[in-house]
Every structure is written in C-alpha cells, then in structure tokens.
PDB file of C-alpha atoms in Angstrom:
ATOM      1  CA  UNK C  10     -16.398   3.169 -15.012  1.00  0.00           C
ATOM      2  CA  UNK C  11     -16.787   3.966 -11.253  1.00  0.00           C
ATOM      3  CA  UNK C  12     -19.638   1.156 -11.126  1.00  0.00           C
ATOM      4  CA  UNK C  13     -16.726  -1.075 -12.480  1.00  0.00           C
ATOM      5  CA  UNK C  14     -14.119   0.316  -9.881  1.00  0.00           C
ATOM      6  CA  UNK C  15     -16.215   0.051  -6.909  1.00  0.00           C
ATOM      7  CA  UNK C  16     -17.601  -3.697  -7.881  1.00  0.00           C
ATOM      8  CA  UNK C  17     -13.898  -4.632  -8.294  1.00  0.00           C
ATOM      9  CA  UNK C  18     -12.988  -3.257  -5.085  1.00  0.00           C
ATOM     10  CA  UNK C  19     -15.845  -4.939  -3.043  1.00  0.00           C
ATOM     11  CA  UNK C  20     -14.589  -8.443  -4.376  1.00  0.00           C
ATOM     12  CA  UNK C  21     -11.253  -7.826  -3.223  1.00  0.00           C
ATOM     13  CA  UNK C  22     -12.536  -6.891   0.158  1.00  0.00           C
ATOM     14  CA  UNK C  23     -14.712  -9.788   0.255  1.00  0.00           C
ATOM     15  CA  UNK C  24     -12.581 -11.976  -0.489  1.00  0.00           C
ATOM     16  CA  UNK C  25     -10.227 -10.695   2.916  1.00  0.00           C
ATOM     17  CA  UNK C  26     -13.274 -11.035   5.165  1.00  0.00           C
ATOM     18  CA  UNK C  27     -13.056 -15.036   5.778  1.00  0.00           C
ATOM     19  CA  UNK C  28     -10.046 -14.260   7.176  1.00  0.00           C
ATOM     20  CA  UNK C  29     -10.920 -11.888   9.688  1.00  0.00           C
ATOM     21  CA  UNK C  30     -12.184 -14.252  11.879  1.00  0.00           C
ATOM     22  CA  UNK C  31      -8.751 -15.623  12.731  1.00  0.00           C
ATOM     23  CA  UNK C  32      -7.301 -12.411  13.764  1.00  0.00           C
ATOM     24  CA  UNK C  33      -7.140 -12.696  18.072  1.00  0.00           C
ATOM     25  CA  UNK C  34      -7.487  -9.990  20.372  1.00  0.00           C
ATOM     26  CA  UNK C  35      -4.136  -8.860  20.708  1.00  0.00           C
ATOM     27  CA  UNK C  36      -4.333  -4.797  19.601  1.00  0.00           C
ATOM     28  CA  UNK C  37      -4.967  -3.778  16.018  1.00  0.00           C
ATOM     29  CA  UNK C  38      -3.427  -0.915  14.749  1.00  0.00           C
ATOM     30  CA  UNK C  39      -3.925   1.808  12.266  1.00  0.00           C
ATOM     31  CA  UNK C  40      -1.135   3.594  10.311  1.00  0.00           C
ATOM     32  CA  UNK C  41      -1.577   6.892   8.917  1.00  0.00           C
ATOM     33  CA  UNK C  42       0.920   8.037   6.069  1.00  0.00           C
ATOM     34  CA  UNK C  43       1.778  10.876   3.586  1.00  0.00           C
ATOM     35  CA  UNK C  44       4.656  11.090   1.041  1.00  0.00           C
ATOM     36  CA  UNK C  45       7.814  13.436   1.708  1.00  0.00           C
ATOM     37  CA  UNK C  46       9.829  13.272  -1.578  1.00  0.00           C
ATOM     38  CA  UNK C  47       9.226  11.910  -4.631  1.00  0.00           C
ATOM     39  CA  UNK C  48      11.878  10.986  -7.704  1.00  0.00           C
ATOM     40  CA  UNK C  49      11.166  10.249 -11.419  1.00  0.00           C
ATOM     41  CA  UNK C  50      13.610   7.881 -12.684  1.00  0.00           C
ATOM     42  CA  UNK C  51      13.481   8.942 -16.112  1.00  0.00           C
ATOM     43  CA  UNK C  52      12.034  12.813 -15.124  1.00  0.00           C
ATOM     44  CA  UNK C  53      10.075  14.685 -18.045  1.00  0.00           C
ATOM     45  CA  UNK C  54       9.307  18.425 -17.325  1.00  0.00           C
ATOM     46  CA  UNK C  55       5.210  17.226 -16.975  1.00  0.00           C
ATOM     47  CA  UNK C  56       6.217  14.955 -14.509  1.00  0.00           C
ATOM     48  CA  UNK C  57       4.508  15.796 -10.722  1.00  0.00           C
ATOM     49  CA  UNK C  58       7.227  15.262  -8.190  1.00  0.00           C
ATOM     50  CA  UNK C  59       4.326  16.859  -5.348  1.00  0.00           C
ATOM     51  CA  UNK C  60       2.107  13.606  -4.829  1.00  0.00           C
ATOM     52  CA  UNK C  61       0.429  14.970  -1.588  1.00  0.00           C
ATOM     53  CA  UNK C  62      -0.219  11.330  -0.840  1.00  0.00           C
ATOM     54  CA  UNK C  63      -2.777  10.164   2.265  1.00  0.00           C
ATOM     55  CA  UNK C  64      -2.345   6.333   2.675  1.00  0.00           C
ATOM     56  CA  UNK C  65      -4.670   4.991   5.880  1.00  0.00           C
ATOM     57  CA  UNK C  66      -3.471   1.088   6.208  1.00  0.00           C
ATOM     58  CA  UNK C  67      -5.204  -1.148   8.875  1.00  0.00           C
ATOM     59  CA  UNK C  68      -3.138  -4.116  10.668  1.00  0.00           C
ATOM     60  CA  UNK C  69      -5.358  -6.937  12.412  1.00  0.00           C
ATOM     61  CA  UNK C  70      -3.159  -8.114  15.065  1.00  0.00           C
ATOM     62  CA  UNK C  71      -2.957 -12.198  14.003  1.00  0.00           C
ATOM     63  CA  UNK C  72      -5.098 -12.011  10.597  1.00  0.00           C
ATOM     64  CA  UNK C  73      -3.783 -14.472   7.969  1.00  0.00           C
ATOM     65  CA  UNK C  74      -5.892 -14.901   5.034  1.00  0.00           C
ATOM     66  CA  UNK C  75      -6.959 -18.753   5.669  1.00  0.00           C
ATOM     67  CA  UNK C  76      -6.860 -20.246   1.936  1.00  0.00           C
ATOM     68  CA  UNK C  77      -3.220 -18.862   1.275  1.00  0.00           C
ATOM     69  CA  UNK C  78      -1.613 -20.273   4.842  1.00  0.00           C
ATOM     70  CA  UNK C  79      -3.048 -23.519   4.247  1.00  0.00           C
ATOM     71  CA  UNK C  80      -0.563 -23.952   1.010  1.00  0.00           C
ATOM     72  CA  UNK C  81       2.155 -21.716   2.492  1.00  0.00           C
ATOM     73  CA  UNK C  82       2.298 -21.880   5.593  1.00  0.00           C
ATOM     74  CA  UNK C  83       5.428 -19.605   5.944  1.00  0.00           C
ATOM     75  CA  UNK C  84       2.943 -16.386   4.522  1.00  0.00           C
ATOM     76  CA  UNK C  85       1.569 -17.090   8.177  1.00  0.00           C
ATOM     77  CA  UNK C  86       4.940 -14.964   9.357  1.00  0.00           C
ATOM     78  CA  UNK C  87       3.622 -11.912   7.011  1.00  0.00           C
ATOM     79  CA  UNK C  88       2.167  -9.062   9.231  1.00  0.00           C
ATOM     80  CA  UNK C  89      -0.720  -8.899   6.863  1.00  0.00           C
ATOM     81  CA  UNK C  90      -2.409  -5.085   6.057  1.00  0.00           C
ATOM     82  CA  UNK C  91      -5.500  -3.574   4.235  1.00  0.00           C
ATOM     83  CA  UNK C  92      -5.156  -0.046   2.330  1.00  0.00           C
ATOM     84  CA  UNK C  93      -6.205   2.744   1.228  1.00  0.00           C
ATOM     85  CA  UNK C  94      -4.533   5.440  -0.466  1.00  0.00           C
ATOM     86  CA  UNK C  95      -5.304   8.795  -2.262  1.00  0.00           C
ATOM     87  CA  UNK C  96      -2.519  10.660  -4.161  1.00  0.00           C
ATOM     88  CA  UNK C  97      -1.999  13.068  -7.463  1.00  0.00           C
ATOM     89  CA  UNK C  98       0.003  10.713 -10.106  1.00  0.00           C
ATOM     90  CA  UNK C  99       2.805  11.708 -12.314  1.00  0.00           C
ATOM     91  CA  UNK C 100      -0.040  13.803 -14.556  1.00  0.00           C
ATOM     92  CA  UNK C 101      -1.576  15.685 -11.424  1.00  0.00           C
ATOM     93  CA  UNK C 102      -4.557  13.643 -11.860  1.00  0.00           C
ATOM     94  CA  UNK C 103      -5.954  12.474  -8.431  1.00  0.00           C
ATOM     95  CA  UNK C 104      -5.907   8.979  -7.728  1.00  0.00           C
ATOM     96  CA  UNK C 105      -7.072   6.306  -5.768  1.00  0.00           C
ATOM     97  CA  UNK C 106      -5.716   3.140  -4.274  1.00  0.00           C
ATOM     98  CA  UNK C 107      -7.240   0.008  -2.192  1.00  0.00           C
ATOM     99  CA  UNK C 108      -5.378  -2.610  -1.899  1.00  0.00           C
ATOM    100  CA  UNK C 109      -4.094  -5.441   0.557  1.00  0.00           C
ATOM    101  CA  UNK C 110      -0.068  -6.048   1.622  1.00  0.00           C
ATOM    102  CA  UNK C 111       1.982  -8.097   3.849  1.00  0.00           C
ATOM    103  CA  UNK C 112       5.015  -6.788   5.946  1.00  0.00           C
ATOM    104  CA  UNK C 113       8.297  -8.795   6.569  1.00  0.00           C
ATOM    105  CA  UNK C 114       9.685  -7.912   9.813  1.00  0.00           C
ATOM    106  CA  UNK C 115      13.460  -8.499   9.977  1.00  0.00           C
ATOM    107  CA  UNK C 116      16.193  -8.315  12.733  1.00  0.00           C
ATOM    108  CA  UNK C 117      14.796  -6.116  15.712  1.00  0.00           C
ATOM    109  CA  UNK C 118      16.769  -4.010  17.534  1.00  0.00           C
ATOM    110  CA  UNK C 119      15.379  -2.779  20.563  1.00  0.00           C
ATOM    111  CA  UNK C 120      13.130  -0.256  19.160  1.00  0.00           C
ATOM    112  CA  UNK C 121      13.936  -0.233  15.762  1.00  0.00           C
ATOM    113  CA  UNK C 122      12.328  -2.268  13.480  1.00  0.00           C
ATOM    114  CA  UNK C 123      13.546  -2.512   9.755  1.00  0.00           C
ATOM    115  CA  UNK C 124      10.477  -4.760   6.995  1.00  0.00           C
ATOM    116  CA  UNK C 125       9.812  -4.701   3.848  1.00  0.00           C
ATOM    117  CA  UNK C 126       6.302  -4.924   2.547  1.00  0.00           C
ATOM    118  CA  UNK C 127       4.442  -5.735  -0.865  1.00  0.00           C
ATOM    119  CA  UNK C 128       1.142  -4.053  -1.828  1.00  0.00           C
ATOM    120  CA  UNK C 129      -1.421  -5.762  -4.351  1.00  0.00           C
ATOM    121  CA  UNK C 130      -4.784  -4.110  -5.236  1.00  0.00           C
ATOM    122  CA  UNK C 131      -6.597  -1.723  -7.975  1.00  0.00           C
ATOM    123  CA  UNK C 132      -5.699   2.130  -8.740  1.00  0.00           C
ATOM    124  CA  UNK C 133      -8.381   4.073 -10.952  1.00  0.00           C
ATOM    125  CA  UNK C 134      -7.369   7.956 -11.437  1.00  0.00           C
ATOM    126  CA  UNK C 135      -5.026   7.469 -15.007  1.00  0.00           C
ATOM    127  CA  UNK C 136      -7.770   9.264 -17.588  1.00  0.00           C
ATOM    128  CA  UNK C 137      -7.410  10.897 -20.677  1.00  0.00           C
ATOM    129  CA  UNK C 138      -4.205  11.418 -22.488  1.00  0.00           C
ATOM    130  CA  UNK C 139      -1.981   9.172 -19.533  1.00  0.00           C
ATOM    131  CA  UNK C 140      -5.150   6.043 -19.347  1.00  0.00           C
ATOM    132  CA  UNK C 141      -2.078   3.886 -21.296  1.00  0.00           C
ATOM    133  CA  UNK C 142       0.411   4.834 -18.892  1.00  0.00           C
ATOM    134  CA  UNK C 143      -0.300   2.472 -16.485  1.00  0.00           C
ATOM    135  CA  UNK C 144      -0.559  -1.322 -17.356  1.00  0.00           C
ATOM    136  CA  UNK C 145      -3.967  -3.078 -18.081  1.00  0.00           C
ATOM    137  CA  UNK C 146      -5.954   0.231 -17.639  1.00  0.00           C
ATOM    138  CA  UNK C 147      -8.931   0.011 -20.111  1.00  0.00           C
ATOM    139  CA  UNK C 148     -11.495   0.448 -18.145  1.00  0.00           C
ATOM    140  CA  UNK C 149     -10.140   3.069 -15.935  1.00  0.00           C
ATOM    141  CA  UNK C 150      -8.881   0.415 -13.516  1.00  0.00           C
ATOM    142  CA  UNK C 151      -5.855  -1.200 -13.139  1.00  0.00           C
ATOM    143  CA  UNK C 152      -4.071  -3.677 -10.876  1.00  0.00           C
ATOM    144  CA  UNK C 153      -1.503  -2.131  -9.496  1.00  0.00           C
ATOM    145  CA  UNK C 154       1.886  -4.146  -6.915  1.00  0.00           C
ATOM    146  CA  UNK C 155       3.939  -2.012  -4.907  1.00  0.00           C
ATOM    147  CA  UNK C 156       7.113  -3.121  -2.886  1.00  0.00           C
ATOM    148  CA  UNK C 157       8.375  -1.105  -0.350  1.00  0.00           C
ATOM    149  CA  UNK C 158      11.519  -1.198   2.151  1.00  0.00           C
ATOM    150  CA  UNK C 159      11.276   0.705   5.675  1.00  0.00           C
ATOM    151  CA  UNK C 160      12.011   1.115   9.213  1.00  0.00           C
ATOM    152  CA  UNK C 161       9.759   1.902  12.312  1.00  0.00           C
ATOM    153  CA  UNK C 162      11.459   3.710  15.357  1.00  0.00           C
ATOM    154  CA  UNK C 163       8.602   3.138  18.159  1.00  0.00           C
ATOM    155  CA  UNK C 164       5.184   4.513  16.620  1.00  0.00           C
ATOM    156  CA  UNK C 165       7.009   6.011  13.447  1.00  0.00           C
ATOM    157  CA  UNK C 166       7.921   4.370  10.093  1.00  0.00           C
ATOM    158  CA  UNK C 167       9.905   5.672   7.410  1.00  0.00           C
ATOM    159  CA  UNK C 168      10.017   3.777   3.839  1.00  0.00           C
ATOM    160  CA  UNK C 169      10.891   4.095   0.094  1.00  0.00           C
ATOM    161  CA  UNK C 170       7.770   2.682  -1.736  1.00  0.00           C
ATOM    162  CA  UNK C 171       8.873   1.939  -6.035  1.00  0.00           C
ATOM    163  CA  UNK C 172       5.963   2.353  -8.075  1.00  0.00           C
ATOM    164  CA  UNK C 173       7.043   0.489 -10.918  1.00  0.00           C
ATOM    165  CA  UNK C 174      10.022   1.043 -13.026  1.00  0.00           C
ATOM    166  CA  UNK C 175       8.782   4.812 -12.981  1.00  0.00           C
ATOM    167  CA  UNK C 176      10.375   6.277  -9.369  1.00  0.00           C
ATOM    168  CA  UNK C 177      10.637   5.812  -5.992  1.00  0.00           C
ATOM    169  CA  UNK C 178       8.891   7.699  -3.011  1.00  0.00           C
ATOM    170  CA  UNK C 179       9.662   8.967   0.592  1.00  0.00           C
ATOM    171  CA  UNK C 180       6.886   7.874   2.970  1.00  0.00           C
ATOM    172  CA  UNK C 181       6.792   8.946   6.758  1.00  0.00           C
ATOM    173  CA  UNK C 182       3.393   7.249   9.340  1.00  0.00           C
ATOM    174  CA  UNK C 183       2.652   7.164  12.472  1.00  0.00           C
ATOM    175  CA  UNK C 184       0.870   3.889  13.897  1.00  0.00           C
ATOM    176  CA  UNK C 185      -1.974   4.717  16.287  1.00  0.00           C
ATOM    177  CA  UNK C 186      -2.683   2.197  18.525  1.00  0.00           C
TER     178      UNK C 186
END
C-alpha cells in the first residue's frame, strides 16, 4: 500500500514541476498551519474533535501550471499552492495529506486580505474498520478536495476548511517569508 501511496504522490508532483519554471523571482513564501477547533456535523461519541493538524503549504510567487492557463486563462489569477498536511481523522488514526490548491484573493483592504481556496490531492491514513469512510479508498488511498474560506491580517491567516459533508475546521498560519 505505501509503495502505491508514494508512486501516486510522485506523479502528482511531477506533473506540477513543468510549471515551475514560470514562477519569477518575486518572493516565495511558506505557510505553516495547525487546526484550532474542529465540528462534526452529524457528531457520534467516536468522533475525534482534537485533529492536532500540521499543514506546511508552499506558494511560488507567479507559478501557474502551463497546460491548464493555456485553456483557462482566468486560472492564471489563482495564487497557486503545494501541500502537505499531517492530522488524526475522525477515528484517531493519523493521516496524511499532499496535495496542490489555488487561492482566490478578493477585495483587499489595506492589510486585510479575505480568499478562498480549493485543495485537490491524495490522503492515505483511513485503515481498518473506517477504510470505507472515505470515498474511493481501496487501496488505502484516496483522492481527497477541500474548499476553504479565510482571511490573512499581515503574515497571519485564519480559515474554515469543510472536509466533505462530514464538518468543518478552524485553521490559524503564519506565512514566513
């Protein structure tokens, strides 16, 4: 299974590379986040509400992945993002997520900055008893797509991530430049 997971991610990071070489030298930066509060839509008593989530997400300063801008041009606008996060699901069970996102920016005021972003990549860590409670997990692996809404004040962001019709999270970074 891990041979599986780690083949799967390499393609997905491979596939980013060609577009690396776009991204200009204007300052890349790094943004470091763990999770503050945590609800269960539809809570059970098994249910972990204590994800103790690290996320690490890197933003190339001008990186647009070349064979998606050259049919949609507008996706050029996304502030586009690579991932990786590690968390304890609903069951406890430690987890793992890479993944690449894109971040809307909308109406700035001065310092504060209010986006939205979407996440798309593979999470492995659903085993045992909870494997079928994610979508498409067979082999242990699963695509996974998670929206989030936020705001960043200066170097610090704040946003509710939904994973899924299962709950919503608290998230709080801080963007080292």
């Amino acid at each position: 299974m891990n041979k599986l997971y780690f083949a799967l991610l390499g393609k997905l990071i491979l596939m980013a590379i060609p577009g690396l070489t776009q991204a200009n030298q204007q300052q890349d930066r790094l943004l470091l986040q763990t999770s503050l509060w945590t609800k269960h839509f539809n809570p059970d008593p098994i249910h972990n509400n204590h994800q103790r989530l690290i996320n690490l997400q890197w933003h190339p300063q001008g990186y647009a992945p070349r064979r998606l801008t050259e049919h949609y041009p507008q996706m050029d606008e996304l502030d586009w993002f690579f991932g990786a996060a590690r968390f304890k699901n609903s069951f406890s069970q430690t987890t793992h997520y890479a993944y690449i996102g894109g971040r809307l920016n909308f109406l700035q005021h001065q310092m504060l900055q209010p986006y939205a972003t979407i996440t798309g990549g593979l999470i492995h860590g659903y085993r045992g008893e909870y494997q079928d409670k994610i979508p498409l997990n067979k082999f242990g692996v699963a695509p996974a797509f998670i929206p989030s809404i936020g705001v960043e004040y200066r170097k610090i962001t704040t946003e509710f991530s939904f994973f899924g019709a299962s709950g919503v999270m608290l998230k709080m970074g801080y963007f080292f430049k």
